[in-house]
Amino acid sequence: MKKISKRESKALLGSLAAGVVPRIGLRHIAVGRQQEITAFLNDIAAIEDGGASFRLVSGNYGSGKSFLLQMIRHNAMERNFVVADADLSIDRRLTGNKGQGLATYRELLQNLSTAKRPDGGALESILQKWINDLQRKTAQETGLGQTDLTDAVSARISETMAEIAEMAYGYAFSHTIEMYWRAVKTQNDELKQSALRWLRAEFATKTDAKKAIGADSIIDDNHWYEFLKLFAMFTVKAGYKGLLLFLDEGVNLYKITPAQSRLKNYEKLLTIFNDTMQGKAEHIGFFLSGTPQFIFDEKRGLFNYEALRSRLADSRYIKDGFIDYTSPVIRLNQLSNEELFLLLENLCTVHSTHHGYETTLKAQDLQAFLQTILGRLGADKLLTPREITRDFLALLNILMQDPTANFREIISGSDFKVASAKFDPEQEDIHEDFEI
């Protein structure tokens, strides 16, 4: 295992014990999923080359969907991509008559990240990097003084943004970028903040935007994805490889009660799918995770929407035992016992390193833990990484805090139960939503 910092180990242990995916340090505990990771890396390579990609990740609660997306997110930042992630919820969707789509856009912009700003809030640093790079290159190429250099940079910015201005909604976007540059060169902080507000979709009306920066439109609930396509093009001009969008908790679209509202969200997803798969978008990736019910349920899932079902369904030649990793849907299978064993080893190492002790657990102990959990869970149940991780970390904490505790006695005791998180679409609480 690579050397792990105290910050990483603390984040890992705290997040995993709480049943949530850590934002850092994932490489220290990752096991398996090589085929899935390779599929995503192929997507990233295509996006870098000017293409676009769309993926759905399907898996039960605790199966590692969020973990996989975070792994890809970190890998993409290391490859000089701009990334953004958001969890869908009752208030954040793809579209809605109460601004739920716009709320998702704002969350993505808030979580905009790069290798130098991995924790979000990277919008302004991306703009500043672009301007600084242009100023440096222009100075090197022309040898101009500061006054003439500013005019030359302005000309290059206008030239750079001309291509984006010709795209749908591109004029307002390129105008706003130029307003940001004007604010920088004139040291007009009010204008700069107004440009940033426009990019973050914080103007409620076109009148307000027109008054503040002269923009003729605003980012709204219906067209936020089109503006992300423009931003993807801009990231390339700013020196990055492209823009990757990661949306988790797709099941919250499945939970929308009114059928009309739910289908409108599926229709928006279809638009994004067609855009990315038909070559209408460039340098952008759209990755969404959700439960199998969200995708495959023919009553209220994506498969209820025929246009999506026909695009997402497996080929008739894909049978049990075969997986097509070029398909838009990646299904996460259960980790093998060997992979779960490696996960336990990694957790032992992280825990003992963080707390400064030498683990006394042997391979036989880890095997005994796995056999005990599998036996108590039942042969017909799936053991998810989240369940085994939370249980095992709790055991490690007990052993560390109580030197008299015996590992074998604990796992064989009648009080030792398996934590589990199950999803039953018939029992799951469906959000009441009265929008039309």
Short mmCIF file of C-alpha atoms in Angstrom, two decimals:
data_model
loop_
_atom_site.label_atom_id
_atom_site.label_comp_id
_atom_site.label_asym_id
_atom_site.label_seq_id
_atom_site.Cartn_x
_atom_site.Cartn_y
_atom_site.Cartn_z
CA MET A 1 0.00 0.00 0.00
CA LYS A 2 1.21 3.52 -0.84
CA LYS A 3 2.04 5.81 2.06
CA ILE A 4 -1.13 7.30 3.49
CA SER A 5 -1.35 10.70 5.16
CA LYS A 6 -3.10 11.28 8.47
CA ARG A 7 -5.64 13.45 6.68
CA GLU A 8 -6.47 10.66 4.24
CA SER A 9 -6.71 7.93 6.89
CA LYS A 10 -8.90 10.08 9.11
CA ALA A 11 -11.26 10.86 6.22
CA LEU A 12 -11.36 7.20 5.16
CA LEU A 13 -12.09 5.77 8.59
CA GLY A 14 -14.63 8.45 9.50
CA SER A 15 -16.55 8.23 6.23
CA LEU A 16 -16.55 4.44 5.99
CA ALA A 17 -17.68 4.01 9.58
CA ALA A 18 -20.61 6.33 8.82
CA GLY A 19 -21.49 4.42 5.66
CA VAL A 20 -20.63 7.24 3.24
CA VAL A 21 -18.05 7.46 0.48
CA PRO A 22 -14.86 9.35 1.39
CA ARG A 23 -13.73 12.16 -0.91
CA ILE A 24 -10.02 11.37 -0.54
CA GLY A 25 -7.75 8.37 -0.04
CA LEU A 26 -9.85 5.94 -2.06
CA ARG A 27 -6.85 4.32 -3.71
CA HIS A 28 -5.76 2.90 -0.35
CA ILE A 29 -8.77 0.59 -0.05
CA ALA A 30 -9.93 0.04 -3.65
CA VAL A 31 -10.25 -3.58 -4.78
CA GLY A 32 -11.67 -5.21 -7.89
CA ARG A 33 -13.80 -3.40 -10.50
CA GLN A 34 -10.96 -3.51 -13.03
CA GLN A 35 -13.25 -4.07 -16.02
CA GLU A 36 -15.55 -1.25 -14.96
CA ILE A 37 -12.65 1.14 -14.36
CA THR A 38 -11.18 0.26 -17.77
CA ALA A 39 -14.54 1.05 -19.41
CA PHE A 40 -14.57 4.49 -17.77
CA LEU A 41 -10.96 5.15 -18.71
CA ASN A 42 -11.86 4.39 -22.33
CA ASP A 43 -14.67 6.93 -22.02
CA ILE A 44 -12.26 9.50 -20.62
CA ALA A 45 -9.84 8.92 -23.49
CA ALA A 46 -12.65 9.46 -26.02
CA ILE A 47 -13.73 12.68 -24.25
CA GLU A 48 -10.15 13.94 -24.27
CA ASP A 49 -10.12 13.29 -28.01
CA GLY A 50 -13.15 15.54 -28.52
CA GLY A 51 -15.96 13.06 -28.01
CA ALA A 52 -18.61 12.67 -25.33
CA SER A 53 -19.83 9.84 -23.14
CA PHE A 54 -22.89 8.70 -21.20
CA ARG A 55 -22.92 5.97 -18.55
CA LEU A 56 -25.39 4.60 -16.04
CA VAL A 57 -23.99 2.65 -13.08
CA SER A 58 -26.45 0.14 -11.65
CA GLY A 59 -26.06 -1.47 -8.24
CA ASN A 60 -27.89 -2.17 -5.00
CA TYR A 61 -27.47 0.06 -1.98
CA GLY A 62 -23.96 -0.30 -0.59
CA SER A 63 -22.62 -2.09 -3.68
CA GLY A 64 -20.00 0.56 -4.43
CA LYS A 65 -21.66 2.79 -7.04
CA SER A 66 -20.68 6.03 -5.33
CA PHE A 67 -17.24 4.66 -4.55
CA LEU A 68 -16.65 3.81 -8.21
CA LEU A 69 -17.76 7.26 -9.39
CA GLN A 70 -15.46 8.91 -6.85
CA MET A 71 -12.57 6.75 -8.05
CA ILE A 72 -13.18 7.87 -11.63
CA ARG A 73 -13.59 11.48 -10.49
CA HIS A 74 -10.16 11.43 -8.80
CA ASN A 75 -8.56 9.70 -11.77
CA ALA A 76 -10.01 12.29 -14.14
CA MET A 77 -8.66 15.21 -12.10
CA GLU A 78 -5.22 13.63 -12.17
CA ARG A 79 -5.56 13.53 -15.97
CA ASN A 80 -6.28 17.29 -16.05
CA PHE A 81 -10.06 17.16 -16.44
CA VAL A 82 -12.51 19.51 -14.77
CA VAL A 83 -15.07 17.50 -12.78
CA ALA A 84 -18.31 18.25 -10.99
CA ASP A 85 -20.53 16.02 -8.89
CA ALA A 86 -23.94 16.24 -7.22
CA ASP A 87 -26.41 13.99 -5.45
CA LEU A 88 -29.93 14.06 -6.86
CA SER A 89 -32.70 14.58 -4.31
CA ILE A 90 -36.28 15.74 -4.03
CA ASP A 91 -35.01 19.30 -4.58
CA ARG A 92 -32.34 18.47 -7.18
CA ARG A 93 -33.49 16.77 -10.36
CA LEU A 94 -32.96 17.10 -14.10
CA THR A 95 -36.01 19.32 -14.52
CA GLY A 96 -39.04 20.53 -12.56
CA ASN A 97 -41.46 23.42 -12.26
CA LYS A 98 -39.88 24.59 -8.99
CA GLY A 99 -36.34 25.05 -10.30
CA GLN A 100 -35.11 21.56 -9.37
CA GLY A 101 -33.03 21.27 -12.55
CA LEU A 102 -31.40 24.61 -11.90
CA ALA A 103 -30.67 23.49 -8.33
CA THR A 104 -28.72 20.55 -9.77
CA TYR A 105 -26.76 22.88 -12.04
CA ARG A 106 -25.91 25.14 -9.11
CA GLU A 107 -24.75 22.17 -7.04
CA LEU A 108 -22.53 21.02 -9.91
CA LEU A 109 -21.00 24.49 -10.25
CA GLN A 110 -20.42 24.68 -6.51
CA ASN A 111 -18.62 21.32 -6.63
CA LEU A 112 -16.61 22.17 -9.74
CA SER A 113 -13.13 20.76 -9.11
CA THR A 114 -9.68 20.44 -10.65
CA ALA A 115 -6.46 18.77 -9.53
CA LYS A 116 -5.41 22.01 -7.82
CA ARG A 117 -8.88 22.60 -6.36
CA PRO A 118 -10.13 19.05 -5.65
CA ASP A 119 -12.70 20.04 -3.04
CA GLY A 120 -14.89 22.24 -5.23
CA GLY A 121 -15.23 25.98 -5.80
CA ALA A 122 -12.91 25.90 -8.81
CA LEU A 123 -14.91 28.16 -11.14
CA GLU A 124 -12.94 31.36 -10.58
CA SER A 125 -9.59 29.57 -10.47
CA ILE A 126 -10.33 28.08 -13.92
CA LEU A 127 -11.08 31.54 -15.31
CA GLN A 128 -7.97 33.03 -13.69
CA LYS A 129 -5.76 30.23 -14.99
CA TRP A 130 -7.06 30.80 -18.51
CA ILE A 131 -6.42 34.55 -18.37
CA ASN A 132 -2.97 34.15 -16.80
CA ASP A 133 -1.98 31.59 -19.46
CA LEU A 134 -3.16 33.90 -22.24
CA GLN A 135 -1.28 36.85 -20.79
CA ARG A 136 1.93 34.82 -20.43
CA LYS A 137 1.74 33.35 -23.94
CA THR A 138 0.88 36.70 -25.51
CA ALA A 139 3.76 38.41 -23.70
CA GLN A 140 6.21 35.71 -24.80
CA GLU A 141 5.07 35.86 -28.42
CA THR A 142 4.81 39.63 -28.82
CA GLY A 143 7.12 41.26 -26.27
CA LEU A 144 4.56 44.01 -25.82
CA GLY A 145 4.38 46.38 -22.87
CA GLN A 146 1.57 46.21 -20.32
CA THR A 147 -0.85 48.60 -22.07
CA ASP A 148 -0.49 47.08 -25.52
CA LEU A 149 -0.40 43.61 -23.98
CA THR A 150 -3.84 44.11 -22.44
CA ASP A 151 -5.30 45.06 -25.84
CA ALA A 152 -3.64 42.04 -27.44
CA VAL A 153 -5.02 39.69 -24.79
CA SER A 154 -8.48 41.20 -25.28
CA ALA A 155 -8.24 40.46 -28.98
CA ARG A 156 -7.17 36.87 -28.33
CA ILE A 157 -10.01 36.36 -25.86
CA SER A 158 -12.55 37.64 -28.37
CA GLU A 159 -11.07 35.36 -31.00
CA THR A 160 -11.14 32.38 -28.62
CA MET A 161 -14.74 32.94 -27.62
CA ALA A 162 -15.98 33.47 -31.19
CA GLU A 163 -16.40 29.71 -31.78
CA ILE A 164 -18.44 29.29 -28.61
CA ALA A 165 -20.55 32.35 -29.44
CA GLU A 166 -21.84 30.58 -32.56
CA MET A 167 -23.29 27.68 -30.56
CA ALA A 168 -26.77 27.57 -29.02
CA TYR A 169 -26.86 30.03 -26.10
CA GLY A 170 -23.20 30.66 -26.83
CA TYR A 171 -23.45 34.42 -27.29
CA ALA A 172 -24.56 35.07 -23.70
CA PHE A 173 -21.94 32.65 -22.37
CA SER A 174 -19.05 34.13 -24.36
CA HIS A 175 -20.23 37.66 -23.56
CA THR A 176 -20.13 36.83 -19.83
CA ILE A 177 -16.62 35.43 -20.09
CA GLU A 178 -15.49 38.60 -21.83
CA MET A 179 -17.18 40.66 -19.11
CA TYR A 180 -15.16 38.75 -16.54
CA TRP A 181 -11.97 39.61 -18.43
CA ARG A 182 -13.01 43.26 -18.69
CA ALA A 183 -13.57 43.29 -14.92
CA VAL A 184 -10.10 41.82 -14.33
CA LYS A 185 -8.27 44.30 -16.53
CA THR A 186 -10.18 47.30 -15.10
CA GLN A 187 -10.08 45.94 -11.54
CA ASN A 188 -13.86 46.19 -11.36
CA ASP A 189 -14.75 43.74 -8.60
CA GLU A 190 -18.50 44.38 -8.87
CA LEU A 191 -18.52 43.46 -12.56
CA LYS A 192 -16.39 40.39 -11.88
CA GLN A 193 -18.76 39.15 -9.20
CA SER A 194 -21.72 39.77 -11.51
CA ALA A 195 -20.10 37.65 -14.22
CA LEU A 196 -19.50 34.86 -11.71
CA ARG A 197 -23.09 35.13 -10.51
CA TRP A 198 -24.32 34.71 -14.07
CA LEU A 199 -22.17 31.60 -14.60
CA ARG A 200 -23.47 30.17 -11.30
CA ALA A 201 -27.08 30.83 -12.45
CA GLU A 202 -27.79 33.24 -9.60
CA PHE A 203 -29.72 35.82 -11.65
CA ALA A 204 -33.47 35.33 -11.32
CA THR A 205 -34.48 37.43 -14.34
CA LYS A 206 -33.06 38.46 -17.71
CA THR A 207 -33.63 42.09 -16.73
CA ASP A 208 -31.29 41.77 -13.76
CA ALA A 209 -28.63 40.05 -15.89
CA LYS A 210 -28.94 42.67 -18.62
CA LYS A 211 -28.51 45.47 -16.12
CA ALA A 212 -25.51 43.87 -14.40
CA ILE A 213 -23.43 42.56 -17.33
CA GLY A 214 -25.42 43.20 -20.51
CA ALA A 215 -26.28 39.51 -21.03
CA ASP A 216 -29.37 38.82 -23.15
CA SER A 217 -30.32 35.56 -21.41
CA ILE A 218 -29.84 33.62 -18.18
CA ILE A 219 -29.23 29.98 -17.29
CA ASP A 220 -32.64 28.50 -16.45
CA ASP A 221 -34.24 25.20 -15.48
CA ASN A 222 -34.87 24.12 -19.06
CA HIS A 223 -31.46 24.82 -20.60
CA TRP A 224 -28.84 24.33 -17.87
CA TYR A 225 -27.37 21.27 -19.59
CA GLU A 226 -26.78 23.27 -22.79
CA PHE A 227 -24.71 25.75 -20.79
CA LEU A 228 -22.67 22.91 -19.31
CA LYS A 229 -21.87 21.84 -22.89
CA LEU A 230 -20.60 25.35 -23.53
CA PHE A 231 -18.56 25.25 -20.35
CA ALA A 232 -17.05 21.92 -21.45
CA MET A 233 -15.85 23.58 -24.65
CA PHE A 234 -14.46 26.45 -22.62
CA THR A 235 -12.51 24.16 -20.27
CA VAL A 236 -10.58 22.83 -23.27
CA LYS A 237 -9.73 26.36 -24.37
CA ALA A 238 -8.60 27.02 -20.79
CA GLY A 239 -6.07 24.19 -21.01
CA TYR A 240 -8.02 21.26 -19.55
CA LYS A 241 -9.04 17.98 -21.22
CA GLY A 242 -12.79 18.42 -20.81
CA LEU A 243 -15.65 18.36 -18.29
CA LEU A 244 -16.99 15.28 -16.49
CA LEU A 245 -20.33 15.37 -14.64
CA PHE A 246 -21.10 12.81 -11.93
CA LEU A 247 -24.66 12.49 -10.63
CA ASP A 248 -25.43 10.06 -7.80
CA GLU A 249 -28.69 8.85 -6.22
CA GLY A 250 -30.59 8.49 -9.49
CA VAL A 251 -33.20 6.58 -7.50
CA ASN A 252 -34.60 9.96 -6.44
CA LEU A 253 -35.95 10.37 -9.96
CA TYR A 254 -37.63 6.98 -9.56
CA LYS A 255 -39.25 8.24 -6.35
CA ILE A 256 -41.03 11.18 -8.01
CA THR A 257 -44.71 10.46 -7.44
CA PRO A 258 -46.49 12.28 -10.30
CA ALA A 259 -45.92 10.22 -13.45
CA GLN A 260 -45.82 13.31 -15.66
CA SER A 261 -43.05 14.92 -13.62
CA ARG A 262 -41.09 11.67 -13.51
CA LEU A 263 -41.33 11.19 -17.27
CA LYS A 264 -40.21 14.78 -17.89
CA ASN A 265 -37.02 13.96 -16.02
CA TYR A 266 -36.58 10.80 -18.07
CA GLU A 267 -37.13 12.84 -21.22
CA LYS A 268 -34.35 15.21 -20.13
CA LEU A 269 -32.11 12.21 -19.55
CA LEU A 270 -32.94 11.00 -23.06
CA THR A 271 -31.89 14.38 -24.47
CA ILE A 272 -28.55 14.14 -22.68
CA PHE A 273 -28.11 10.54 -23.83
CA ASN A 274 -28.78 11.44 -27.47
CA ASP A 275 -26.51 14.48 -27.29
CA THR A 276 -23.54 12.55 -25.99
CA MET A 277 -24.02 9.38 -28.01
CA GLN A 278 -24.79 11.04 -31.37
CA GLY A 279 -21.79 13.35 -31.40
CA LYS A 280 -23.69 16.57 -30.70
CA ALA A 281 -21.62 17.29 -27.60
CA GLU A 282 -17.85 17.59 -27.27
CA HIS A 283 -15.39 17.09 -24.43
CA ILE A 284 -18.11 16.17 -21.90
CA GLY A 285 -19.01 13.07 -19.93
CA PHE A 286 -22.28 12.41 -18.11
CA PHE A 287 -22.23 9.63 -15.49
CA LEU A 288 -25.27 8.75 -13.38
CA SER A 289 -25.66 6.01 -10.76
CA GLY A 290 -28.77 4.41 -9.35
CA THR A 291 -30.36 1.22 -8.09
CA PRO A 292 -31.47 -1.54 -10.49
CA GLN A 293 -35.08 -0.55 -9.78
CA PHE A 294 -34.42 2.99 -10.98
CA ILE A 295 -33.14 1.69 -14.30
CA PHE A 296 -34.90 -1.60 -15.01
CA ASP A 297 -38.32 -1.30 -13.34
CA GLU A 298 -40.86 -1.23 -16.21
CA LYS A 299 -43.56 0.38 -14.07
CA ARG A 300 -41.79 3.57 -12.99
CA GLY A 301 -38.08 3.18 -13.79
CA LEU A 302 -36.20 4.25 -16.91
CA PHE A 303 -37.45 1.13 -18.67
CA ASN A 304 -40.98 2.54 -18.33
CA TYR A 305 -39.91 5.18 -20.87
CA GLU A 306 -39.77 3.28 -24.15
CA ALA A 307 -37.25 5.56 -25.86
CA LEU A 308 -34.79 4.95 -23.02
CA ARG A 309 -35.59 1.26 -22.63
CA SER A 310 -34.80 0.61 -26.28
CA ARG A 311 -31.46 2.41 -25.94
CA LEU A 312 -30.39 0.95 -22.60
CA ALA A 313 -31.58 -2.66 -22.87
CA ASP A 314 -28.96 -5.37 -23.29
CA SER A 315 -28.50 -7.04 -26.64
CA ARG A 316 -30.39 -10.33 -26.96
CA TYR A 317 -26.99 -12.01 -27.26
CA ILE A 318 -25.89 -10.90 -23.79
CA LYS A 319 -26.73 -13.82 -21.52
CA ASP A 320 -25.87 -14.84 -17.96
CA GLY A 321 -22.13 -14.88 -17.41
CA PHE A 322 -21.39 -12.33 -20.13
CA ILE A 323 -21.07 -8.57 -19.64
CA ASP A 324 -20.76 -5.92 -22.34
CA TYR A 325 -18.70 -3.10 -20.85
CA THR A 326 -19.33 -0.91 -23.89
CA SER A 327 -23.03 -0.81 -23.00
CA PRO A 328 -24.40 2.48 -21.60
CA VAL A 329 -25.34 0.59 -18.42
CA ILE A 330 -22.63 -0.85 -16.17
CA ARG A 331 -24.00 -3.35 -13.65
CA LEU A 332 -21.95 -3.78 -10.51
CA ASN A 333 -21.69 -7.43 -9.54
CA GLN A 334 -20.89 -8.64 -6.03
CA LEU A 335 -17.21 -8.55 -5.14
CA SER A 336 -15.61 -11.98 -4.99
CA ASN A 337 -14.53 -13.48 -1.66
CA GLU A 338 -10.92 -12.91 -2.69
CA GLU A 339 -11.63 -9.21 -3.33
CA LEU A 340 -13.46 -8.89 -0.01
CA PHE A 341 -10.46 -10.46 1.73
CA LEU A 342 -8.18 -7.87 0.13
CA LEU A 343 -10.57 -5.15 1.29
CA LEU A 344 -10.25 -6.40 4.88
CA GLU A 345 -6.45 -6.40 4.59
CA ASN A 346 -6.49 -2.83 3.32
CA LEU A 347 -8.79 -1.73 6.15
CA CYS A 348 -6.46 -3.35 8.71
CA THR A 349 -3.51 -1.45 7.27
CA VAL A 350 -5.29 1.92 7.19
CA HIS A 351 -6.69 1.49 10.71
CA SER A 352 -3.42 0.36 12.29
CA THR A 353 -1.41 3.06 10.48
CA HIS A 354 -3.79 5.81 11.54
CA HIS A 355 -3.91 4.75 15.20
CA GLY A 356 -0.24 3.76 15.41
CA TYR A 357 -0.36 0.11 16.39
CA GLU A 358 0.67 -3.21 14.88
CA THR A 359 -2.29 -5.37 13.90
CA THR A 360 -2.37 -8.86 15.37
CA LEU A 361 -5.03 -10.18 13.00
CA LYS A 362 -3.85 -12.96 10.71
CA ALA A 363 -5.16 -14.17 7.37
CA GLN A 364 -7.07 -16.92 9.18
CA ASP A 365 -8.88 -14.30 11.27
CA LEU A 366 -9.97 -12.39 8.21
CA GLN A 367 -11.19 -15.58 6.58
CA ALA A 368 -13.11 -16.47 9.74
CA PHE A 369 -14.76 -13.03 9.75
CA LEU A 370 -15.85 -13.45 6.12
CA GLN A 371 -17.21 -16.93 6.72
CA THR A 372 -19.11 -15.79 9.79
CA ILE A 373 -20.70 -12.84 8.03
CA LEU A 374 -21.59 -14.90 4.95
CA GLY A 375 -23.10 -17.57 7.14
CA ARG A 376 -25.21 -15.17 9.18
CA LEU A 377 -26.31 -13.14 6.18
CA GLY A 378 -27.61 -16.22 4.37
CA ALA A 379 -26.63 -17.78 1.09
CA ASP A 380 -29.42 -16.02 -0.79
CA LYS A 381 -28.36 -12.52 0.27
CA LEU A 382 -25.73 -10.26 -1.25
CA LEU A 383 -22.91 -8.98 0.92
CA THR A 384 -22.12 -5.38 -0.03
CA PRO A 385 -18.82 -3.59 0.55
CA ARG A 386 -20.61 -1.01 2.73
CA GLU A 387 -21.96 -3.66 5.10
CA ILE A 388 -18.69 -5.52 5.53
CA THR A 389 -16.68 -2.30 5.90
CA ARG A 390 -18.84 -0.86 8.68
CA ASP A 391 -18.90 -4.14 10.59
CA PHE A 392 -15.18 -4.72 10.29
CA LEU A 393 -14.18 -1.19 11.31
CA ALA A 394 -16.41 -1.49 14.39
CA LEU A 395 -14.57 -4.67 15.32
CA LEU A 396 -11.18 -3.05 14.83
CA ASN A 397 -12.23 -0.17 17.09
CA ILE A 398 -13.34 -2.58 19.81
CA LEU A 399 -10.08 -4.53 19.65
CA MET A 400 -8.01 -1.34 19.79
CA GLN A 401 -9.92 0.14 22.72
CA ASP A 402 -10.19 -3.05 24.77
CA PRO A 403 -6.98 -5.12 24.94
CA THR A 404 -8.89 -7.96 26.65
CA ALA A 405 -11.34 -8.36 23.75
CA ASN A 406 -10.98 -11.54 21.73
CA PHE A 407 -11.63 -11.29 18.00
CA ARG A 408 -12.84 -14.88 17.55
CA GLU A 409 -15.14 -14.68 20.55
CA ILE A 410 -16.74 -11.47 19.28
CA ILE A 411 -17.52 -12.73 15.80
CA SER A 412 -18.81 -16.06 17.10
CA GLY A 413 -20.95 -14.45 19.79
CA SER A 414 -24.74 -14.45 19.52
CA ASP A 415 -24.85 -10.65 19.77
CA PHE A 416 -22.80 -10.14 16.61
CA LYS A 417 -25.22 -9.20 13.81
CA VAL A 418 -24.69 -8.19 10.24
CA ALA A 419 -25.49 -4.61 9.28
CA SER A 420 -27.52 -4.43 6.11
CA ALA A 421 -29.27 -1.92 3.90
CA LYS A 422 -31.94 -3.35 1.66
CA PHE A 423 -34.11 -1.68 -0.94
CA ASP A 424 -37.64 -2.81 -1.60
CA PRO A 425 -39.45 -0.63 -4.16
CA GLU A 426 -42.78 -1.67 -2.68
CA GLN A 427 -41.79 -0.60 0.85
CA GLU A 428 -39.45 2.30 0.13
CA ASP A 429 -40.80 5.66 1.19
CA ILE A 430 -41.76 7.55 -1.96
CA HIS A 431 -41.54 11.31 -1.66
CA GLU A 432 -44.89 13.01 -1.98
CA ASP A 433 -44.64 15.66 -4.64
CA PHE A 434 -47.68 17.53 -5.88
CA GLU A 435 -46.11 19.38 -8.78
CA ILE A 436 -47.91 19.06 -12.10
#
